[in-house]
Short mmCIF file of C-alpha atoms and ligand atoms in Angstrom, two decimals:
data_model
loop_
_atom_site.label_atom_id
_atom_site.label_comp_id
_atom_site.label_asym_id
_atom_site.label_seq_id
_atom_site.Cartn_x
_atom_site.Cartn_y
_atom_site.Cartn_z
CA UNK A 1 -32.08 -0.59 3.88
CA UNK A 2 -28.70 -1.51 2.55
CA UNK A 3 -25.95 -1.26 4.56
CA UNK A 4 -22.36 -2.01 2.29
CA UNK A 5 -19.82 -0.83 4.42
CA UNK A 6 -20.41 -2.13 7.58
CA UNK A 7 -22.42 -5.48 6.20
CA UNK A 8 -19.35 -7.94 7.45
CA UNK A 9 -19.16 -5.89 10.73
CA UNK A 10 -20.83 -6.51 14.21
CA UNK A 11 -19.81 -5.90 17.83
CA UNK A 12 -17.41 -7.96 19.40
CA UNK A 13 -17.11 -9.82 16.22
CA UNK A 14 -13.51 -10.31 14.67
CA UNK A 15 -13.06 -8.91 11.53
CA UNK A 16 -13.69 -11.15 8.07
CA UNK A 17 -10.33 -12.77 7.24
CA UNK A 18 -9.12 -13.20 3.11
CA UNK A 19 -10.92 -16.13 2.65
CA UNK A 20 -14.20 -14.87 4.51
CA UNK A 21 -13.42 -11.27 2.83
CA UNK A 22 -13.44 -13.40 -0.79
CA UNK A 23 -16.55 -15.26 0.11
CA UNK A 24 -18.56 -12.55 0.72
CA UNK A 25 -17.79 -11.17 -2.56
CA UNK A 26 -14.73 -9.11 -1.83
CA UNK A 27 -12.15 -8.66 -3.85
CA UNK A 28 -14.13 -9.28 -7.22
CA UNK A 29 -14.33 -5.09 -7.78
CA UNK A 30 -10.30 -5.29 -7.84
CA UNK A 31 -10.49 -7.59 -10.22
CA UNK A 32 -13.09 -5.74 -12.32
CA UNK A 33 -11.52 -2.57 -12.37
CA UNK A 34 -8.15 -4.22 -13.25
CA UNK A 35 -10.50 -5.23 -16.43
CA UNK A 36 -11.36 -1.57 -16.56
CA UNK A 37 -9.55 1.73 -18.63
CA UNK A 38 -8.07 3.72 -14.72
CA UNK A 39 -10.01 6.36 -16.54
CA UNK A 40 -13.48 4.44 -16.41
CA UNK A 41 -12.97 4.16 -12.93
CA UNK A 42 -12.59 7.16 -12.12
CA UNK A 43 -15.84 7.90 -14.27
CA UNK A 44 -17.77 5.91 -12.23
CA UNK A 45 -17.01 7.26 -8.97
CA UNK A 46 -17.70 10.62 -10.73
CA UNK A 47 -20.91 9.75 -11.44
CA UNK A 48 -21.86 8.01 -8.44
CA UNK A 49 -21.14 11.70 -6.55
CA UNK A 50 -18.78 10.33 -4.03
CA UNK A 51 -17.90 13.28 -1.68
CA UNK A 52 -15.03 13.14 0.88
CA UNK A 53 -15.86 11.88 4.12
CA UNK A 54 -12.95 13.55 5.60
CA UNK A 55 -14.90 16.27 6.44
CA UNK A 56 -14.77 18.62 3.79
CA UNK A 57 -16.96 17.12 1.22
CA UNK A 58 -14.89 17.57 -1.69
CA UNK A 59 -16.12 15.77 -4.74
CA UNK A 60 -13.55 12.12 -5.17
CA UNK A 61 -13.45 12.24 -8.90
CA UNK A 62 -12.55 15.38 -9.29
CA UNK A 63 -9.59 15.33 -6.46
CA UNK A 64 -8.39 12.46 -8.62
CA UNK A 65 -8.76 13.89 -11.74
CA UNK A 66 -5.82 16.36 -11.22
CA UNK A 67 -3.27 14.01 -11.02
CA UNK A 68 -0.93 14.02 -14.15
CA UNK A 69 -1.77 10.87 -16.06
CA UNK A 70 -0.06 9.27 -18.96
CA UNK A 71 3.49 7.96 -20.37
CA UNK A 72 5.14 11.58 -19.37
CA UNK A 73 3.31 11.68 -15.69
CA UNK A 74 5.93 12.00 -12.85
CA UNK A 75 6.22 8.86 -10.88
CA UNK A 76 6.59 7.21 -8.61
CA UNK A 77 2.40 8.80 -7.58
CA UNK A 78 1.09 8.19 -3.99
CA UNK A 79 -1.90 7.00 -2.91
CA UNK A 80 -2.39 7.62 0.78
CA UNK A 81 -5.40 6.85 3.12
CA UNK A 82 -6.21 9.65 5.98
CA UNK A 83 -6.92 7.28 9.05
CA UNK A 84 -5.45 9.95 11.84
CA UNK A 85 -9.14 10.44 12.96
CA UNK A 86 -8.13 12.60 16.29
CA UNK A 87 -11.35 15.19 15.35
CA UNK A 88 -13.48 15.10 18.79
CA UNK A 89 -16.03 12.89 19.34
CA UNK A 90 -15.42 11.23 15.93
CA UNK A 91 -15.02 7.62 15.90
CA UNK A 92 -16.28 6.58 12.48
CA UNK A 93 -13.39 5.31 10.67
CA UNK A 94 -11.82 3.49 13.38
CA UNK A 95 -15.28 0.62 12.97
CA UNK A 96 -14.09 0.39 9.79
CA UNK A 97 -10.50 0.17 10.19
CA UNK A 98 -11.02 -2.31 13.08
CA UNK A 99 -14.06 -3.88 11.42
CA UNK A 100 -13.36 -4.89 7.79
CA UNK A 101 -10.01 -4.15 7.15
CA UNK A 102 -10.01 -5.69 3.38
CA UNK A 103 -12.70 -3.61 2.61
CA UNK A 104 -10.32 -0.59 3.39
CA UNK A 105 -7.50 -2.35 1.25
CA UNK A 106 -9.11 -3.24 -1.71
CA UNK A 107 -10.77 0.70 -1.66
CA UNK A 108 -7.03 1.67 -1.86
CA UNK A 109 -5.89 -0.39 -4.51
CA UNK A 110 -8.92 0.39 -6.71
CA UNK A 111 -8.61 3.79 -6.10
CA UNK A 112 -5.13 3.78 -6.37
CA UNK A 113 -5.21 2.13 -9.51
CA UNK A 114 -7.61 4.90 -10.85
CA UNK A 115 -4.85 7.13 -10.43
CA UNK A 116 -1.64 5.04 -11.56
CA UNK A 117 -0.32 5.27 -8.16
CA UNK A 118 2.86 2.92 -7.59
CA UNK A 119 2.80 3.41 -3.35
CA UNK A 120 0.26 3.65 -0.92
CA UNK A 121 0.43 4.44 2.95
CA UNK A 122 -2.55 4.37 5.44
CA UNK A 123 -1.44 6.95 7.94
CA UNK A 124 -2.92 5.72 11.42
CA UNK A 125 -3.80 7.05 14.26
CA UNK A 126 -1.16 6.07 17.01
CA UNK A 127 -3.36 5.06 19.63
CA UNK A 128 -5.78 2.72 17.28
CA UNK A 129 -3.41 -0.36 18.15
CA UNK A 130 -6.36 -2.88 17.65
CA UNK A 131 -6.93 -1.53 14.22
CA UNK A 132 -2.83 -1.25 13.31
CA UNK A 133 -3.17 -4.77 14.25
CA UNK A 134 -5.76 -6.13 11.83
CA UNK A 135 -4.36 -4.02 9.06
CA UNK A 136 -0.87 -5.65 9.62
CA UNK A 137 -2.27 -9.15 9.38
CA UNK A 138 -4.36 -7.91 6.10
CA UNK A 139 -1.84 -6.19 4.46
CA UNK A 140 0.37 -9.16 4.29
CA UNK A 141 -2.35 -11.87 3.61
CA UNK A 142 -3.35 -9.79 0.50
CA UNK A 143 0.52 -9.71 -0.80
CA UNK A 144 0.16 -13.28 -0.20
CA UNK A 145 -2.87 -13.64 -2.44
CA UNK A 146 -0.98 -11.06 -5.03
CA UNK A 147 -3.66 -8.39 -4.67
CA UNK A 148 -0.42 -6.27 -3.70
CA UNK A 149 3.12 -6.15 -4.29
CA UNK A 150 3.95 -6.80 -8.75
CA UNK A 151 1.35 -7.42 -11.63
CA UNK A 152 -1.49 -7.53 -8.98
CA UNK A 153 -3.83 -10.54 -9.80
CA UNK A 154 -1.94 -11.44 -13.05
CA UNK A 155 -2.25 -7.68 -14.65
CA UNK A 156 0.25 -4.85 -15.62
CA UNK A 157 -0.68 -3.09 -12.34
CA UNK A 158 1.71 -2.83 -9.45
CA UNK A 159 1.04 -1.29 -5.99
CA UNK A 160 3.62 -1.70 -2.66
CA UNK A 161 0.88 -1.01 0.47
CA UNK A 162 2.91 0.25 3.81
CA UNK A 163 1.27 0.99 7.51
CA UNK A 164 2.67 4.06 8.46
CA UNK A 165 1.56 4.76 12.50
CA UNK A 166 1.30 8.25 13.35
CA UNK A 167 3.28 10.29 16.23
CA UNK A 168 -0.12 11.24 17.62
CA UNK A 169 -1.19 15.11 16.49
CA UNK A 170 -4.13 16.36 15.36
CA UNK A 171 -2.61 18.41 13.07
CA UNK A 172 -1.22 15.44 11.17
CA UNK A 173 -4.71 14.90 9.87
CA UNK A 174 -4.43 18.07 7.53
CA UNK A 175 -3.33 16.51 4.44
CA UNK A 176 -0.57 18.37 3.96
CA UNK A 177 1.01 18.67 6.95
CA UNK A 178 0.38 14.70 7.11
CA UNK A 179 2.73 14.71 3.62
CA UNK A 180 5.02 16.74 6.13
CA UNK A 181 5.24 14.07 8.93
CA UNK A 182 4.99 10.88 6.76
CA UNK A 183 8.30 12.70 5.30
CA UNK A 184 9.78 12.44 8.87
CA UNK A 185 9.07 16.58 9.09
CA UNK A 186 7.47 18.45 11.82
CA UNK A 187 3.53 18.45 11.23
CA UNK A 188 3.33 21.95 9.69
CA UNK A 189 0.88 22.42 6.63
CA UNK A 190 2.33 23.26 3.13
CA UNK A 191 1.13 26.72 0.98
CA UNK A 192 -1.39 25.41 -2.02
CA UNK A 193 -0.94 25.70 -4.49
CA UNK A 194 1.04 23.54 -5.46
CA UNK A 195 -1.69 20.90 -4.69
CA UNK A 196 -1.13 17.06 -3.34
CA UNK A 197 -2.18 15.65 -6.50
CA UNK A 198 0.13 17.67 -8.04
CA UNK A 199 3.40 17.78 -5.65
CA UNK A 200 2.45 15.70 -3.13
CA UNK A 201 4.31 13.26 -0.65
CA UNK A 202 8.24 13.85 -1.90
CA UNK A 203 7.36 16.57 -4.40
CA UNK A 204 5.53 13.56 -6.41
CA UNK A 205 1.58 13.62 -7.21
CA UNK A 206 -0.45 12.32 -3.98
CA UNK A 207 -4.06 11.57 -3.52
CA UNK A 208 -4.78 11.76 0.48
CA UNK A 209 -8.23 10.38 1.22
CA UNK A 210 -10.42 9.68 4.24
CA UNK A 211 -10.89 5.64 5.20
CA UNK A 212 -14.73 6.06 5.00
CA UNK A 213 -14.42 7.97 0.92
CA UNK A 214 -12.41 4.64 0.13
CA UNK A 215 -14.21 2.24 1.88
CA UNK A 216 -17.13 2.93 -0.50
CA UNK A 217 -15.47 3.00 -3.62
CA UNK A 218 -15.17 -0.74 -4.51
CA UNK A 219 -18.84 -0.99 -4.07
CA UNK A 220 -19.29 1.78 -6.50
CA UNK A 221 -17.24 -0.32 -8.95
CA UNK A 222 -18.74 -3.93 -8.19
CA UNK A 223 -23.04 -2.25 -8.25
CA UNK A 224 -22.74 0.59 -10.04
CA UNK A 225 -22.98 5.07 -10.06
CA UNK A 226 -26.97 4.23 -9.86
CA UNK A 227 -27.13 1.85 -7.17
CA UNK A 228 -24.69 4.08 -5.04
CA UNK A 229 -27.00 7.59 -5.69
CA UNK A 230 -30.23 5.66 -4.98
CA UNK A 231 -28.41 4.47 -1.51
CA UNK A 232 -29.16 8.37 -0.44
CA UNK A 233 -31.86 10.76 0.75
CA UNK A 234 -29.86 13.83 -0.90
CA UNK A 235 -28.16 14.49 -4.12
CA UNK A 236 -24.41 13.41 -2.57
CA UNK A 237 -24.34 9.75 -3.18
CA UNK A 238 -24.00 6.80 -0.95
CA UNK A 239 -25.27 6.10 2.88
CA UNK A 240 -22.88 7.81 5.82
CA UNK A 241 -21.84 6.61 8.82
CA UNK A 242 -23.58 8.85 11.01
CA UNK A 243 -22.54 8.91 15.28
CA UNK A 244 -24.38 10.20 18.38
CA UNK A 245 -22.18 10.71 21.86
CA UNK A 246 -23.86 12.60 24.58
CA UNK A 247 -26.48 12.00 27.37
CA UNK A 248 -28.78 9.83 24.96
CA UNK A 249 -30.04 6.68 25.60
CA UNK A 250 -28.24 4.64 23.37
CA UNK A 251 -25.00 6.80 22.17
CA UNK A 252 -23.52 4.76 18.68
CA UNK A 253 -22.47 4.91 15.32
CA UNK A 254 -25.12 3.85 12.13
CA UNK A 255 -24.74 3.26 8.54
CA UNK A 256 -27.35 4.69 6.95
CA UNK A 257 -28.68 6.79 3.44
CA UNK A 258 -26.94 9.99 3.08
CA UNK A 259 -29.16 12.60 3.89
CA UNK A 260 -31.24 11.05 6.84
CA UNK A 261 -32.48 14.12 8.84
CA UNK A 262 -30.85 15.07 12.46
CA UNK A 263 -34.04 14.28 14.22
CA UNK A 264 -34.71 10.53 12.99
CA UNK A 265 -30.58 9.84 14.04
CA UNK A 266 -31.26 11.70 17.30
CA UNK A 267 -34.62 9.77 18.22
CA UNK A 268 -34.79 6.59 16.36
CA UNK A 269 -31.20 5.76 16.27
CA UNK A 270 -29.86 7.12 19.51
CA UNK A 271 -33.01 7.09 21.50
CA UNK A 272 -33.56 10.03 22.49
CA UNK A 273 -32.37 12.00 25.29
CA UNK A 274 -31.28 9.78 28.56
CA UNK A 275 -34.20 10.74 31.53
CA UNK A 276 -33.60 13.55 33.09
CA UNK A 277 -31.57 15.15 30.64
CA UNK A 278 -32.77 17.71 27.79
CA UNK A 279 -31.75 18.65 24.22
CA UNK A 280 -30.03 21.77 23.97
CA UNK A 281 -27.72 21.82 21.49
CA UNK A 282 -25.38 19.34 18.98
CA UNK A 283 -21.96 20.24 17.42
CA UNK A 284 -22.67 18.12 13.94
CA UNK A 285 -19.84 16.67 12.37
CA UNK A 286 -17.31 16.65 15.34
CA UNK A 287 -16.04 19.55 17.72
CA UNK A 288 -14.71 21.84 14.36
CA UNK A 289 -18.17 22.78 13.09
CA UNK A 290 -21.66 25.37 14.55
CA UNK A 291 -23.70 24.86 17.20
CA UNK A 292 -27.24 23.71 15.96
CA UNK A 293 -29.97 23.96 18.63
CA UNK A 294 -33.25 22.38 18.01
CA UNK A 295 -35.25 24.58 15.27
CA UNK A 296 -33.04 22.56 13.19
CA UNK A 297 -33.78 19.02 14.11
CA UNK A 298 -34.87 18.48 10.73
CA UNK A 299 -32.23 19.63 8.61
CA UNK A 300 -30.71 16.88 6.29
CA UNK A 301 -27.25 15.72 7.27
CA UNK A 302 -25.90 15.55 4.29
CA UNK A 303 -22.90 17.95 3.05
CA UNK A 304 -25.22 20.99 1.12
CA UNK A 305 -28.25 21.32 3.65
CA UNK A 306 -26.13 21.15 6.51
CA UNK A 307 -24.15 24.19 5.34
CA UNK A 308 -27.33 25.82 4.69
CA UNK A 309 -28.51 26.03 7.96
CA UNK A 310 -25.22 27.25 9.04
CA UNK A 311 -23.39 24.46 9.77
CA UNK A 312 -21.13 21.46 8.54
CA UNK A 313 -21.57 17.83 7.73
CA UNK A 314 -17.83 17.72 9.37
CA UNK A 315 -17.45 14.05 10.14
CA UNK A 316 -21.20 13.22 10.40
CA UNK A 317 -20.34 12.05 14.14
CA UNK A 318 -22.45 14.25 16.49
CA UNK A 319 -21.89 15.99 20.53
CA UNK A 320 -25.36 16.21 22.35
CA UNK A 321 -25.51 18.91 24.73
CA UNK A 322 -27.70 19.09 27.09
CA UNK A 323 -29.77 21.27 29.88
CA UNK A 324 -27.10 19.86 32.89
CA UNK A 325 -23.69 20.66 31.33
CA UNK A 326 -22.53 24.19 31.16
CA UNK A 327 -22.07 25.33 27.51
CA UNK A 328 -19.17 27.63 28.18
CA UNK A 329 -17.39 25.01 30.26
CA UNK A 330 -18.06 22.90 27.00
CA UNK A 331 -16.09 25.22 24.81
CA UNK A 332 -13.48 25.59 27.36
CA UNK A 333 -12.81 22.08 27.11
CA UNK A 334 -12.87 21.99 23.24
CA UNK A 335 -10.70 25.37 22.77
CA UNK A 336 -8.53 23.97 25.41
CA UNK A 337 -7.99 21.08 22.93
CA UNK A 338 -7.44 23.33 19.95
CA UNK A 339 -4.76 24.92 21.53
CA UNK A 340 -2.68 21.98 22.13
CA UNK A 341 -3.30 21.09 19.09
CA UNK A 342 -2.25 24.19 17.11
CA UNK A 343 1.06 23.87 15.38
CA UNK A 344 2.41 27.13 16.30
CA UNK A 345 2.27 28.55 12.93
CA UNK A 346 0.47 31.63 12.51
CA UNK A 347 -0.19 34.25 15.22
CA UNK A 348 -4.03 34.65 15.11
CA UNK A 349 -3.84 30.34 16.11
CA UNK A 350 -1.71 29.88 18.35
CA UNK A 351 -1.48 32.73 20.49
CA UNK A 352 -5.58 34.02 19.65
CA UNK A 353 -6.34 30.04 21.11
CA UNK A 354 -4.16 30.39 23.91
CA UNK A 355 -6.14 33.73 24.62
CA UNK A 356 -9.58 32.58 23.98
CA UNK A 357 -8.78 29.44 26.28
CA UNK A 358 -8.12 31.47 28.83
CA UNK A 359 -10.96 33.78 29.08
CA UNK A 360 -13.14 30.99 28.72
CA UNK A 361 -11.53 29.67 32.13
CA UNK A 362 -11.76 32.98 33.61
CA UNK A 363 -15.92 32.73 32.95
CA UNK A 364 -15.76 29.58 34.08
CA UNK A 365 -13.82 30.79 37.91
CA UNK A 366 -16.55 33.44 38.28
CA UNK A 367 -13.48 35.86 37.12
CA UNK A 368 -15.42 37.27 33.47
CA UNK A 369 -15.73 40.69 32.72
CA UNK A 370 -18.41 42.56 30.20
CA UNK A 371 -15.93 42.71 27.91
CA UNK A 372 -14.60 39.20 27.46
CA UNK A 373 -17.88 38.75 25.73
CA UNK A 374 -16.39 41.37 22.67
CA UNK A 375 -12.84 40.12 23.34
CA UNK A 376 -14.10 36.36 22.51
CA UNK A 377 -16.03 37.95 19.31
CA UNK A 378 -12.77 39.57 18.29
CA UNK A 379 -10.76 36.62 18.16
CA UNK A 380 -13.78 34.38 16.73
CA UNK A 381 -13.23 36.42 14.00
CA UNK A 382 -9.48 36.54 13.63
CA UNK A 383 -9.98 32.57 13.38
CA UNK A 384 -11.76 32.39 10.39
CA UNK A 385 -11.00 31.45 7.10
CA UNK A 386 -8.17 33.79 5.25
CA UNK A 387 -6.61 34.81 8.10
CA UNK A 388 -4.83 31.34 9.18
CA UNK A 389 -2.41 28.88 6.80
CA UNK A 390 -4.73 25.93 7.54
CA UNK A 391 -8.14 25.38 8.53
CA UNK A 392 -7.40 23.87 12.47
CA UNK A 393 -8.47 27.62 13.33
CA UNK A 394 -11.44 28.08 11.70
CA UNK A 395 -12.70 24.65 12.80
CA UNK A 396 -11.96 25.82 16.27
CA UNK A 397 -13.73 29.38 15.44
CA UNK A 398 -16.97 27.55 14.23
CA UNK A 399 -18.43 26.59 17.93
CA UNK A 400 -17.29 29.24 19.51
CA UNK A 401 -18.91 32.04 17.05
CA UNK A 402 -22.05 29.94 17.06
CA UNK A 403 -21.85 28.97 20.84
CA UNK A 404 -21.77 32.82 21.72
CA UNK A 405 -24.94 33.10 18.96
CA UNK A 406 -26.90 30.32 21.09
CA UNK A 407 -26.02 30.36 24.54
CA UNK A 408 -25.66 33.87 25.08
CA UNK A 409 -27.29 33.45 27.86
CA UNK A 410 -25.66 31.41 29.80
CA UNK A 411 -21.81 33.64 29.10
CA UNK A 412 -24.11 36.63 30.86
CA UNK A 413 -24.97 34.50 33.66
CA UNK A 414 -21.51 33.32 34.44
CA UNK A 415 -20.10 37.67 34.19
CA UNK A 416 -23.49 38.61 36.03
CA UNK A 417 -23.11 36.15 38.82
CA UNK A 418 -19.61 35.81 39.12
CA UNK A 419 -20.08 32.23 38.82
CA UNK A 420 -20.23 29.42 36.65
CA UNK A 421 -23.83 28.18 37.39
CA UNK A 422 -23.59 24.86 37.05
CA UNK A 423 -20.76 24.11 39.36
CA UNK A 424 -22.38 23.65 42.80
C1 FMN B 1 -6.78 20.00 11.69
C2 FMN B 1 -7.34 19.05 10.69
C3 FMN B 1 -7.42 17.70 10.99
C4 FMN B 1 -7.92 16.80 10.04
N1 FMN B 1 -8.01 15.48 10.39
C5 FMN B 1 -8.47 14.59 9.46
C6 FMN B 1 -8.53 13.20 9.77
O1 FMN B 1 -8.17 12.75 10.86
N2 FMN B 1 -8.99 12.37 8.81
C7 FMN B 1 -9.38 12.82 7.56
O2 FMN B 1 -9.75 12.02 6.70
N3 FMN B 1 -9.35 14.13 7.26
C8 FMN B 1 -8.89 15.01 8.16
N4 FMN B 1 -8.81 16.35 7.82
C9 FMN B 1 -9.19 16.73 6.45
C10 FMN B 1 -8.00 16.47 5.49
O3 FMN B 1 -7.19 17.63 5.41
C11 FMN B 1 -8.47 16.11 4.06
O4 FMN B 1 -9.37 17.09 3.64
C12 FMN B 1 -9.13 14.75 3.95
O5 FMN B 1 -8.27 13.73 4.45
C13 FMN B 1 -9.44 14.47 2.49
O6 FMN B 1 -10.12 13.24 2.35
P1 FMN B 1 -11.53 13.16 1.64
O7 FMN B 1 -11.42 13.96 0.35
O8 FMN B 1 -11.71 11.71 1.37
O9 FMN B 1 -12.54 13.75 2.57
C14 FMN B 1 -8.34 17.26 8.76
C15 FMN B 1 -8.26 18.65 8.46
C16 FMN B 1 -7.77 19.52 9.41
C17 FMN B 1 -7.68 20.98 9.08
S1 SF4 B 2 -4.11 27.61 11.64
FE1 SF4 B 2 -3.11 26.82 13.48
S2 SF4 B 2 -2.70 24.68 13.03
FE2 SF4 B 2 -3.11 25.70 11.05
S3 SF4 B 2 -1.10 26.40 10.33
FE3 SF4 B 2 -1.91 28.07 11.52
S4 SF4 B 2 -1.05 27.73 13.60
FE4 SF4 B 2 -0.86 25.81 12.46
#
């Protein structure tokens, strides 16, 4: 099984330096796409069916293919990379940031050049100091190898690459309101249309991708559309970085083929539940997508079956819960979370969160009523999609609609017996 993102990393290891980077190969898809019409490249990742690994799942190519290209294009364009990763129990891109560094780099410059963009920015997660770090010390040995900065590696192509560390919000990982703050503004999304690509970063055409999206993209460019598809187990190309955190046996994060079923991640990977402990439940892709319970061990993680079956690929990185931790006081926890994190915006977010944190606590203190049950339905559904400017409070909605369809159970325990009943 092939493995090309995390290939140069292991545990404990420090990351591949330029010259170790070089050996291995890197740095020879830069130079082939510099070889290449921006157009071709572009192309390729097209046909390779790259899909964001932001969580959304929107096709690369075609994000990149509405920037304005061409002698009248606006410029200067920006290319920026989406390393805020603050999504719960998500920890994928910060192995990669921490891991391989170069490989990150040389995604950006590739994909960058694809686009024509003159500046990039890899917005980072304040508190991943290791990883700001190792991208420092890469950053500048690639200017001094002249894969940055003017006619990069002898070409026409020119690309400045900045480190931009982030305040610390969730919200700053919504691409837009992540235009807002690297613009020195308070974290609030922008209306789309106009899109990014479009009037981005400064009013100029952006690109904002995930680390993950661009960490495969020079391997699409050095082995090809067909080697990338054939990597998977679905139609979406490539193989995922795929996490487990819970009470398993041995909670961790695997590359492997796109597509590889919940069950085989869960069991193989993971090792099963810890002793003691059973499977109840998983949030898939991070705390912002449904419940799934275990008729659907075997659904495909990959971006189409998982919405299928009612769910989200999200960020791939999964939340075990199990028979000794109280759902509700589970979605306390994470709505308590998604209230902090709301930016105050629109009414139905941060004042229906505020709301539905609170009940939740009041099941929780033995304090619920019959009708908190409806009340928490009522604002599940103000949360969803069309009724807030961005989609924090959706995300947020997701377990909670799908936690009340589940564990319905367990909320008419805590109103019948006044109690939470796991607290002792
Ligand atoms: C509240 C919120 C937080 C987000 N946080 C991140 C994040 O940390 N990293 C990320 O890549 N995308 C995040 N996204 C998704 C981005 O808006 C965007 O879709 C993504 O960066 C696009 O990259 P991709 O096309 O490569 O997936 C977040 C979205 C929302 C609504
Ligand atoms: S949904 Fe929440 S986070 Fe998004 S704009 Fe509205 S208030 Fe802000």
């Amino acid at each position: 099984m092939e493995t090309p993102l995390t290939r140069s990393i292991a545990p404990e290891k420090a990351p591949p330096d330029l010259a170790q980077y070089e050996k291995a190969g890197g740095y020879a898809a830069l130079r082939k796409a510099l070889r290449m019409a921006p157009g071709d490249v572009t192309a390729a990742v097209k046909e390779a069916n790259l899909r964001g690994r932001g969580g959304a799942g929107f096709p690369t190519a075609q994000k990149w293919s509405f920037v304005p290209m061409g002698d009248d294009a606006p410029h200067p364009k920006y290319f920026i990379c989406n390393a805020d990763e603050m999504e719960p129990g998500t920890f994928k891109d910060r192995l990669l940031l921490e891991g391989d560094p170069h490989q990150l780099i040389e995604g950006m410059i590739v994909s960058a050049y694809a686009v024509q963009a003159d500046v990039g920015y890899i917005f980072l997660r304040w508190a991943y100091k290791l990883a700001a770090q190792r991208l420092e010390q890469a950053i500048a040995e690639a200017y001094h190898r002249g894969y940055l900065g003017r006619n990069i590696a002898g070409s026409s192509y020119s690309l400045e690459l900045h480190l931009h560390v982030s305040a610390g919000r969730y919200m700053c990982g919504e691409e837009t309101a992540l235009l807002n703050a690297l613009e020195g503004k308070r974290a609030n999304p922008r209306a789309k249309p106009p899109y990014p690509q479009v009037s981005g970063l400064w009013g100029k055409p952006t690109v904002v991708n995930n680390v993950e999206t661009l960490c495969c993209v020079p391997h699409i460019v050095n082995k090809g559309a067909a080697w990338f598809k054939n990597l998977s187990r679905s139609g979406d190309g490539g193989t995922k970085l795929y996490g487990v955190s819970g009470r398993v046996k041995k909670p961790g994060l695997w590359e492997l083929p796109m597509g590889t079923p919940i069950r085989e991640i869960l069991e193989e990977h993971a090792g099963g539940m810890r002793n003691g402990y059973r499977f109840r439940g998983l949030l898939p892709g991070g705390a912002s997508t449904d419940f799934m319970i275990a008729d659907h061990l075997d659904v495909a993680m990959d971006f189409d079956s998982m919405q299928a079956a009612g769910s989200r690929l999200g960020t791939g990185t999964m939340i075990i819960l199990d028979d000794r931790t109280c759902p509700v006081g589970m979605l306390h926890n994470l709505e308590h979370f998604f209230a902090q994190e709301s930016c105050g915006w629109c009414t139905p977010c941060w004042s229906g969160l505020s709301w539905v944190e609170q009940i939740l606590k009041g099941l929780e203190d033995g304090k619920g009523e019959a009708s908190d049950l409806e009340r928490l339905q009522s604002h599940a559904r103000l949360l969803s999609p069309g009724h807030t400017f961005c989609a924090l409070a959706p995300g947020a909605a997701e377990p909670l609609q799908s936690g009340l369809k589940y564990f319905r159970d367990d909320f008419d325990r805590h109103i019948r017996e006044k109690r939470c009943p796991w607290r002792s």
